[in-house]
Amino acid sequence: MQQEAMAREGSSGIPAAQFRQGSALRQLWATNLEVFQRDKMALFGLIVFAVFALVALLAPQIAPNDPLIPLKDANGDWISNTLPYWLAEPGEDLEEGYTNTFLLGTTNIGRDIFSQLIHGSRAALLVGFSAAAAVAVIGTVIGLLAGYYGGWVDTILMRAADVAFGIPFIPFIIVIAAFFDPSIWNVVIAMAILLWRDTGRVIRSQVLVIKEQAFVSAARVSGASNLRIIFVYIAPSILPLSFLYGSFAIAWAILTEASVSFLGFSDPETISWGFMLQDAFLSLALTRGAFYWIIPPGLCIMLTVMAGFFIGRGYEEVLFPRLRRM
Amino acid sequence: MSKRLIRLSLMITLLLLMLPAAAQDMGELVPTITVHSVTQAERPIEYETTRLVVENMRELGLDVEHRAISLLQFFDETWYSRVEGEGRVEQPFQMTAWRMVGRPERSEPDEFTYNLFHSSVRDGGYNFIGYNNPDYDALAESQRVETDIETRREIICEAQHVIRNDMVNAYFVHPLTPQLVNTEVFNADSVVTEAGIGVQNFWNWINIEPVGDERNIITATTSNLNVLNPLEIAGDSPSRVTEIVWDRLMRINPDGFPEPWAAESVVWEDDTHVLLTLREGMTWHDGLPVTSADAAYSFEAALAGKMKTNDDGNEFFRAEAQDYYPFARNVMDIEIIDDLSLRLTLETPSGAFETSTLSKLNLIPKHIWEPIMNDLIADDGADVDSIQEEIPIGSGPFKFVAYDVNEFALLASHTDHWAAPKADGWLMNVLPNLEAMLGQIQSGEMNLLWEWPSDPAVLKEIADNNEHLTLFTETSIGFQYFAFNLRYAPFDDVTFRQAVAHVIPQQFIIDNLYSGIAAPADSFVSAALQYWRQCDAPLRSYDFSIDGARELLASAGYSWDDDGRLLYP
Amino acid sequence: MSRGVVTYIVGRFLQSVMVLWIIVTLLFLLFRLAPGNPIANYIDVNFTREQELNLLARFGLDKPLHEQYIVYLVNLFKLDLGETFSYAGRSVLDILKEDLPNTIYLTLSSLLVAYGVGVLGGIAMAALRGSLFERVGTTFTLMTRAAPTFWVGMLLLTFFAFQWKLLPSSGIGPALVRYRWETEWDKLMSPVFWRHMILPTFTLAVYLHGLPLLLMRSNMLEVLDQDYVTMSRLAGYSEWRVMIQTAARNAMLPVLTALTLGIGYSIGGNVVIEVVYSWPGLGRTLVDAVQESDYPLAQGAFFLIAVIIVIMNFIADILYSLLDPRVGASAQAQVS
């Protein structure tokens, strides 16, 4: 979290990260292992993601009902505004001609909230991980190129980062979403266009340090090409940093997707947690006191976003031990 | 963009696949149909209804897309996209959820009978669906000039049958408008409800009587309040303001019949001459007296316009006040007799003139509008609807205090008015957020709720839980329906439209979306207008049946391909 | 102020101007991507071809793209943002002028609360490091940062506005009060306005307090390790005096920079909260304008938000270089 603030303060405020030596993949593996071994919170985050990934994968098997099709009772009427079965008065459902098996009740038009919640994890993880991957890859490549080559390459890329820092994020996504067909991919594209800026700046400043180190000079002397030096010698050392920014990007992407859906710029045929909250808000769930509809999607968003934060912090503490002191 | 590409390539593949089918002499695939509605935020029930009907239409083997967009954009893609090749949007609309709201002047059946379906108002007027039936035109015209009420009723019955049999519009409900009044602020006995309208009527605004410290009527709307102009009909909410700021020669009374208002007397000298005498002592809100010259000018402004040339080189007349021109068009001559009286000469006799013209046209001050209109006629680009007076001046029972576009309109009692309101002020806020509206009506920040586009059951419950709120319900003369663009295939085919009508689950919509608080609709004349519904034969019914719809299509030669997609005959 | 610092500031300023110019250009291109004719929603169905051409000329849309671009730049320079489509006969600037102050009040008040709480909280967390309180507190702060603001807003609305009816649910005040506010000053002097600001301010502060708190906490931990802090301890000053006077003062500097940046980002990020609370600010206007295809208004609001962000980024840079001489030097190296 601190890193994210520092990235915005300009490259020079960022402390040098602690890096390992040795074979590229092994270092990366070792760092990852250390993160999840020493930091229980990061491990917790990882588990949360694993569980949600499993839920997303098996959504059609887990969800008892279709998330979009209204449920109907024996008379063919919608089973709407039903309390969760553990809150409802027993017997009420049978009078109306259905059996209340709804863990989280139903919406005003008889959709099963629990099934929506399960299916919503798909949009969240899809957006979260693809946006994070895009941000991390673009940011890393730009940071590597700018840091290694310096000169006009650096100037152009860093001015581009300044521009990206000057464009308001949420308004940008809203405009993109409005100009193209509503889709969850709008969020991913907009994030890829703008959010590489933090990653790019930080990685650039680390590359500035690493490229002065002996093993890089040695590679250069031995006649390795620039691209080889960048991607084979330098890149593995800064990859943990990309993971750090990637983890935060997952969190921001999930939050952003929720906000954009809530504002009504998402595809109404794709269930996401943000969409559920918009639906609840517009369908007067607040006035109806339908907390079983409002609280669960918010909690899911919070949980996944926190998972991203925890993992990011785990990396932060391993890479920047200075922040660790307790 | 890519979606379109995918769709295109899919279509091409389909066409290729269909080649062998074509050899078996089968028709073309019915193309993708777009059904428009407003977003869930703005009109939840309309949105959900459309969703439901779109689902059912898919059962017929149609590829249907539900396009839910915000109100302004919605009008652009429907009302303003009637004909192909206007160069504004890619396609004219095909089918859309629509509503006609109940307004006092609409309790006279002429309004809907003529304006919704007469072929002369196809291009710019209310007949946006493009209905063009000479037989119907003849009926609509004859009910207009018929002065015997019994005969007129029979004509209007026949007109309803024609529209129903042709399935011009697929009506589904007349909402039972649920409304709340804070009866701690107002004397419950002073509330006036109008047949088919409810509490948001002129008579209520002037009659409702505050009993405590709160002396203002405070209400709200969810829709835009973007222009307040006596020569423009900008929508439901602006109309609420214009009808009380600008007086009219006659007003529709709570029973639905016109009565003299700013005109003290309305005397028909013969079928085409009417003598109007204004009340004495009326003043504009700026203090000047209301004279017969102003009244005459109000007609002249509505009739003003100029000749234009269209792209094909044909000359045509273009009125400045597009919305009011149709109501004044029948006036051939205006003769000012003295300060307070004037005589109108009509081109043709009209049974509905008092309702559709005298009760509709706003009286506007000549000293303010003459210069504005002269400028407009001189300037080519501008239109009367781009005019917004800083402080609008009328002569109605309420006068302007403040107005903030799309935020609020605040009015105060025009105490010099001969029928000055009992309340001191009138305020309408724009509150797009329904939760906020419910919060305000319960807390007393708002004391009269007349517009409710969401679940009626919620209002009912709120009335039950709050002693200070009283619920009023009234069958609306307005209605909800699906409108078809009759100009283009597949909706140019009556059988196709009838099949679509069969997949609208009317009773289900009433039970589930309106919580039972709505009346089934089958005509443009509401059950609230009892007299005009007394027809000899009942209107044709379209029972909900997907199988029935498929049979109907099959009998008209429609067929289905191997994948179950509907093919033209 | 040394010559080096002045050169740095001038350099940074020129850079910001350039960045703004690029953003403005991108904005121009972005809005040309808008589906359909940019004035499609403005044209009346009854318009003749001639009127349509007149209108295109009025908005300068009849010229080739590069000429349109130049007209657009010149107009921006003159602060002429064009006419709105959805508000009869009003200019974009006119609408934005009303919205901007509301957004600024909300941003500043929420940042003030958030940074006040954040700084104090950060000091407390640092002082009580390792304790249960600290662990629970930090986790709670992370939770508030992970919760979607609109959701927090919905929950607060439910209880404070709808259930307990303690606070107003939306807007900046009833119209009956609002119409009497002739100036911004009248508005600021009105208790009604402040009452309406409580819930949105609090909602935003719940989210915003996390960054300063965590930043302050780690800065404090770092500063507490420094020699001069150890010196003050040895000098026998009380622990609280060491904490507040010596450590906190030094740990504050980066937090101040973050605050400056926060102003810019909050103005662009308040959108969702402005919608939940129907707060008549820039963000809500932007969302409405986009939904109603009022492109000139959307473009204008976007432009204004971008200008504020760029200015705040510039100020933050300068502030940082002034507060931390090390940065000044290396930053100069970057510019030259």
CSV table of N, CA, C and O in Angstrom, one decimal, chain B residues 101-163:
chain,number,residue,atom,x,y,z
B,101,VAL,N,-49.2,8.9,-20.6
B,101,VAL,CA,-49.7,9.2,-19.3
B,101,VAL,C,-51.0,9.9,-19.3
B,101,VAL,O,-51.4,10.4,-20.3
B,102,GLY,N,-51.7,9.8,-18.1
B,102,GLY,CA,-53.0,10.4,-18.0
B,102,GLY,C,-52.8,11.9,-17.8
B,102,GLY,O,-52.2,12.3,-16.9
B,103,ARG,N,-53.4,12.7,-18.7
B,103,ARG,CA,-53.4,14.1,-18.5
B,103,ARG,C,-54.8,14.6,-18.6
B,103,ARG,O,-55.6,13.9,-19.4
B,104,PRO,N,-55.2,15.6,-18.0
B,104,PRO,CA,-56.6,16.0,-18.0
B,104,PRO,C,-57.2,16.1,-19.4
B,104,PRO,O,-58.3,15.6,-19.6
B,105,GLU,N,-56.5,16.7,-20.3
B,105,GLU,CA,-57.1,16.9,-21.6
B,105,GLU,C,-57.3,15.6,-22.4
B,105,GLU,O,-58.0,15.5,-23.3
B,106,ARG,N,-56.6,14.5,-21.8
B,106,ARG,CA,-56.8,13.3,-22.5
B,106,ARG,C,-58.0,12.5,-22.1
B,106,ARG,O,-58.3,11.4,-22.6
B,107,SER,N,-58.8,13.1,-21.2
B,107,SER,CA,-60.1,12.4,-20.8
B,107,SER,C,-61.1,12.7,-21.9
B,107,SER,O,-62.2,12.1,-21.9
B,108,GLU,N,-60.8,13.5,-22.9
B,108,GLU,CA,-61.7,13.7,-24.0
B,108,GLU,C,-61.1,12.7,-25.1
B,108,GLU,O,-59.9,12.8,-25.4
B,109,PRO,N,-61.9,11.7,-25.6
B,109,PRO,CA,-61.3,10.7,-26.4
B,109,PRO,C,-60.7,11.1,-27.7
B,109,PRO,O,-59.9,10.4,-28.3
B,110,ASP,N,-61.0,12.3,-28.1
B,110,ASP,CA,-60.5,12.8,-29.4
B,110,ASP,C,-58.9,12.8,-29.4
B,110,ASP,O,-58.3,12.4,-30.4
B,111,GLU,N,-58.4,13.2,-28.3
B,111,GLU,CA,-56.9,13.3,-28.2
B,111,GLU,C,-56.2,12.0,-28.7
B,111,GLU,O,-55.4,12.1,-29.6
B,112,PHE,N,-56.6,10.9,-28.1
B,112,PHE,CA,-55.9,9.6,-28.5
B,112,PHE,C,-56.5,9.1,-29.8
B,112,PHE,O,-55.7,8.6,-30.7
B,113,THR,N,-57.8,9.3,-30.0
B,113,THR,CA,-58.4,8.7,-31.3
B,113,THR,C,-57.7,9.3,-32.5
B,113,THR,O,-57.4,8.6,-33.4
B,114,TYR,N,-57.6,10.6,-32.4
B,114,TYR,CA,-57.0,11.3,-33.6
B,114,TYR,C,-55.5,11.3,-33.6
B,114,TYR,O,-54.9,10.8,-34.6
B,115,ASN,N,-54.9,11.8,-32.6
B,115,ASN,CA,-53.5,12.1,-32.6
B,115,ASN,C,-52.6,10.8,-32.6
B,115,ASN,O,-51.5,10.8,-33.2
B,116,LEU,N,-53.1,9.7,-32.0
B,116,LEU,CA,-52.2,8.5,-32.0
B,116,LEU,C,-52.2,7.8,-33.3
B,116,LEU,O,-51.2,7.1,-33.6
B,117,PHE,N,-53.3,7.9,-34.1
B,117,PHE,CA,-53.4,7.0,-35.3
B,117,PHE,C,-53.7,7.7,-36.6
B,117,PHE,O,-53.7,7.0,-37.6
B,118,HIS,N,-54.0,9.0,-36.6
B,118,HIS,CA,-54.3,9.6,-37.9
B,118,HIS,C,-53.1,9.7,-38.8
B,118,HIS,O,-52.0,10.1,-38.3
B,119,SER,N,-53.2,9.4,-40.1
B,119,SER,CA,-52.0,9.3,-40.9
B,119,SER,C,-51.4,10.7,-41.1
B,119,SER,O,-50.2,10.8,-41.5
B,120,SER,N,-52.1,11.8,-40.8
B,120,SER,CA,-51.6,13.1,-41.1
B,120,SER,C,-50.5,13.5,-40.0
B,120,SER,O,-49.7,14.4,-40.2
B,121,VAL,N,-50.5,12.8,-38.9
B,121,VAL,CA,-49.5,13.1,-37.8
B,121,VAL,C,-48.5,12.0,-37.7
B,121,VAL,O,-47.9,11.8,-36.7
B,122,ARG,N,-48.2,11.4,-38.9
B,122,ARG,CA,-47.2,10.3,-38.9
B,122,ARG,C,-45.8,10.8,-38.8
B,122,ARG,O,-45.0,10.2,-38.2
B,123,ASP,N,-45.5,11.9,-39.5
B,123,ASP,CA,-44.1,12.3,-39.6
B,123,ASP,C,-43.6,13.0,-38.4
B,123,ASP,O,-42.5,12.8,-37.9
B,124,GLY,N,-44.3,14.0,-37.8
B,124,GLY,CA,-43.8,14.7,-36.7
B,124,GLY,C,-44.6,14.5,-35.4
B,124,GLY,O,-44.1,14.8,-34.3
B,125,GLY,N,-45.8,14.1,-35.6
B,125,GLY,CA,-46.8,14.1,-34.5
B,125,GLY,C,-46.8,12.8,-33.6
B,125,GLY,O,-45.8,12.0,-33.7
B,126,TYR,N,-47.9,12.6,-32.9
B,126,TYR,CA,-47.9,11.4,-32.0
B,126,TYR,C,-48.0,10.1,-32.7
B,126,TYR,O,-47.7,9.1,-32.1
B,127,ASN,N,-48.4,10.0,-34.0
B,127,ASN,CA,-48.5,8.8,-34.7
B,127,ASN,C,-47.1,8.3,-35.1
B,127,ASN,O,-46.8,8.1,-36.3
B,128,PHE,N,-46.2,8.1,-34.1
B,128,PHE,CA,-44.9,7.8,-34.5
B,128,PHE,C,-44.7,6.4,-35.0
B,128,PHE,O,-43.7,6.1,-35.6
B,129,ILE,N,-45.7,5.6,-34.7
B,129,ILE,CA,-45.7,4.2,-35.2
B,129,ILE,C,-45.9,4.1,-36.7
B,129,ILE,O,-45.7,3.1,-37.3
B,130,GLY,N,-46.5,5.2,-37.3
B,130,GLY,CA,-46.7,5.2,-38.7
B,130,GLY,C,-47.9,4.5,-39.2
B,130,GLY,O,-47.9,3.9,-40.3
B,131,TYR,N,-49.0,4.5,-38.4
B,131,TYR,CA,-50.2,3.8,-38.8
B,131,TYR,C,-50.9,4.6,-39.9
B,131,TYR,O,-51.0,5.8,-39.9
B,132,ASN,N,-51.2,3.9,-41.0
B,132,ASN,CA,-51.7,4.6,-42.2
B,132,ASN,C,-52.9,3.7,-42.7
B,132,ASN,O,-52.7,2.8,-43.4
B,133,ASN,N,-54.1,4.1,-42.3
B,133,ASN,CA,-55.3,3.4,-42.7
B,133,ASN,C,-56.4,4.4,-43.1
B,133,ASN,O,-57.0,5.0,-42.2
B,134,PRO,N,-56.7,4.5,-44.4
B,134,PRO,CA,-57.7,5.5,-44.8
B,134,PRO,C,-59.0,5.3,-44.1
B,134,PRO,O,-59.7,6.3,-43.8
B,135,ASP,N,-59.4,4.1,-43.9
B,135,ASP,CA,-60.7,3.8,-43.3
B,135,ASP,C,-60.7,4.4,-41.9
B,135,ASP,O,-61.7,5.0,-41.4
B,136,TYR,N,-59.6,4.2,-41.2
B,136,TYR,CA,-59.5,4.7,-39.8
B,136,TYR,C,-59.5,6.2,-39.8
B,136,TYR,O,-60.2,6.8,-39.0
B,137,ASP,N,-58.7,6.8,-40.7
B,137,ASP,CA,-58.7,8.2,-40.8
B,137,ASP,C,-60.1,8.8,-40.9
B,137,ASP,O,-60.4,9.8,-40.3
B,138,ALA,N,-60.9,8.2,-41.8
B,138,ALA,CA,-62.3,8.6,-41.9
B,138,ALA,C,-63.0,8.6,-40.6
B,138,ALA,O,-63.7,9.6,-40.3
B,139,LEU,N,-62.8,7.5,-39.8
B,139,LEU,CA,-63.5,7.5,-38.5
B,139,LEU,C,-63.0,8.6,-37.6
B,139,LEU,O,-63.8,9.3,-36.9
B,140,ALA,N,-61.7,8.8,-37.5
B,140,ALA,CA,-61.1,9.7,-36.6
B,140,ALA,C,-61.6,11.1,-37.0
B,140,ALA,O,-61.8,12.0,-36.1
B,141,GLU,N,-61.7,11.4,-38.3
B,141,GLU,CA,-62.2,12.7,-38.7
B,141,GLU,C,-63.7,12.9,-38.4
B,141,GLU,O,-64.1,14.0,-38.0
B,142,SER,N,-64.5,11.8,-38.6
B,142,SER,CA,-65.9,12.0,-38.5
B,142,SER,C,-66.3,12.2,-37.0
B,142,SER,O,-67.2,13.0,-36.7
B,143,GLN,N,-65.6,11.5,-36.1
B,143,GLN,CA,-65.9,11.7,-34.7
B,143,GLN,C,-65.6,13.2,-34.2
B,143,GLN,O,-66.2,13.7,-33.3
B,144,ARG,N,-64.7,13.8,-34.9
B,144,ARG,CA,-64.3,15.1,-34.6
B,144,ARG,C,-65.4,16.1,-34.9
B,144,ARG,O,-65.6,17.1,-34.2
B,145,VAL,N,-66.0,16.0,-36.1
B,145,VAL,CA,-67.0,16.9,-36.5
B,145,VAL,C,-68.4,16.6,-36.0
B,145,VAL,O,-69.3,17.4,-36.0
B,146,GLU,N,-68.6,15.3,-35.5
B,146,GLU,CA,-69.9,14.9,-35.1
B,146,GLU,C,-70.3,15.6,-33.8
B,146,GLU,O,-69.6,15.5,-32.8
B,147,THR,N,-71.4,16.3,-33.8
B,147,THR,CA,-71.8,17.0,-32.6
B,147,THR,C,-72.8,16.2,-31.8
B,147,THR,O,-73.1,16.6,-30.6
B,148,ASP,N,-73.4,15.1,-32.3
B,148,ASP,CA,-74.3,14.3,-31.5
B,148,ASP,C,-73.5,13.3,-30.7
B,148,ASP,O,-72.8,12.5,-31.3
B,149,ILE,N,-73.6,13.3,-29.4
B,149,ILE,CA,-72.7,12.6,-28.6
B,149,ILE,C,-72.9,11.1,-28.7
B,149,ILE,O,-71.9,10.3,-28.7
B,150,GLU,N,-74.2,10.6,-28.9
B,150,GLU,CA,-74.4,9.2,-29.0
B,150,GLU,C,-73.8,8.6,-30.3
B,150,GLU,O,-73.1,7.6,-30.3
B,151,THR,N,-74.0,9.3,-31.4
B,151,THR,CA,-73.4,8.9,-32.6
B,151,THR,C,-71.9,8.9,-32.5
B,151,THR,O,-71.2,8.0,-33.0
B,152,ARG,N,-71.4,9.9,-31.8
B,152,ARG,CA,-69.9,10.0,-31.7
B,152,ARG,C,-69.4,8.8,-30.9
B,152,ARG,O,-68.3,8.3,-31.3
B,153,ARG,N,-70.1,8.4,-29.9
B,153,ARG,CA,-69.7,7.3,-29.1
B,153,ARG,C,-69.6,6.0,-30.0
B,153,ARG,O,-68.6,5.2,-29.9
B,154,GLU,N,-70.6,5.8,-30.9
B,154,GLU,CA,-70.5,4.7,-31.7
B,154,GLU,C,-69.3,4.7,-32.7
B,154,GLU,O,-68.7,3.7,-32.9
B,155,ILE,N,-69.0,5.9,-33.2
B,155,ILE,CA,-67.9,6.0,-34.1
B,155,ILE,C,-66.6,5.7,-33.3
B,155,ILE,O,-65.7,4.9,-33.8
B,156,ILE,N,-66.5,6.2,-32.1
B,156,ILE,CA,-65.3,5.9,-31.3
B,156,ILE,C,-65.2,4.4,-30.9
B,156,ILE,O,-64.1,3.8,-30.9
B,157,CYS,N,-66.3,3.8,-30.7
B,157,CYS,CA,-66.3,2.3,-30.5
B,157,CYS,C,-65.7,1.6,-31.7
B,157,CYS,O,-64.9,0.7,-31.6
B,158,GLU,N,-66.2,2.0,-32.9
B,158,GLU,CA,-65.7,1.4,-34.1
B,158,GLU,C,-64.2,1.6,-34.3
B,158,GLU,O,-63.5,0.6,-34.6
B,159,ALA,N,-63.8,2.8,-34.0
B,159,ALA,CA,-62.4,3.1,-34.1
B,159,ALA,C,-61.6,2.2,-33.1
B,159,ALA,O,-60.5,1.6,-33.5
B,160,GLN,N,-62.1,1.9,-31.9
B,160,GLN,CA,-61.4,1.1,-31.0
B,160,GLN,C,-61.3,-0.4,-31.5
B,160,GLN,O,-60.2,-1.0,-31.4
B,161,HIS,N,-62.4,-0.8,-32.2
B,161,HIS,CA,-62.3,-2.2,-32.8
B,161,HIS,C,-61.3,-2.3,-33.9
B,161,HIS,O,-60.5,-3.2,-33.9
B,162,VAL,N,-61.2,-1.2,-34.7
B,162,VAL,CA,-60.3,-1.3,-35.8
B,162,VAL,C,-58.8,-1.4,-35.3
B,162,VAL,O,-58.0,-2.2,-35.7
B,163,ILE,N,-58.5,-0.5,-34.3
B,163,ILE,CA,-57.2,-0.5,-33.7
B,163,ILE,C,-56.9,-1.9,-33.0
B,163,ILE,O,-55.8,-2.4,-33.2
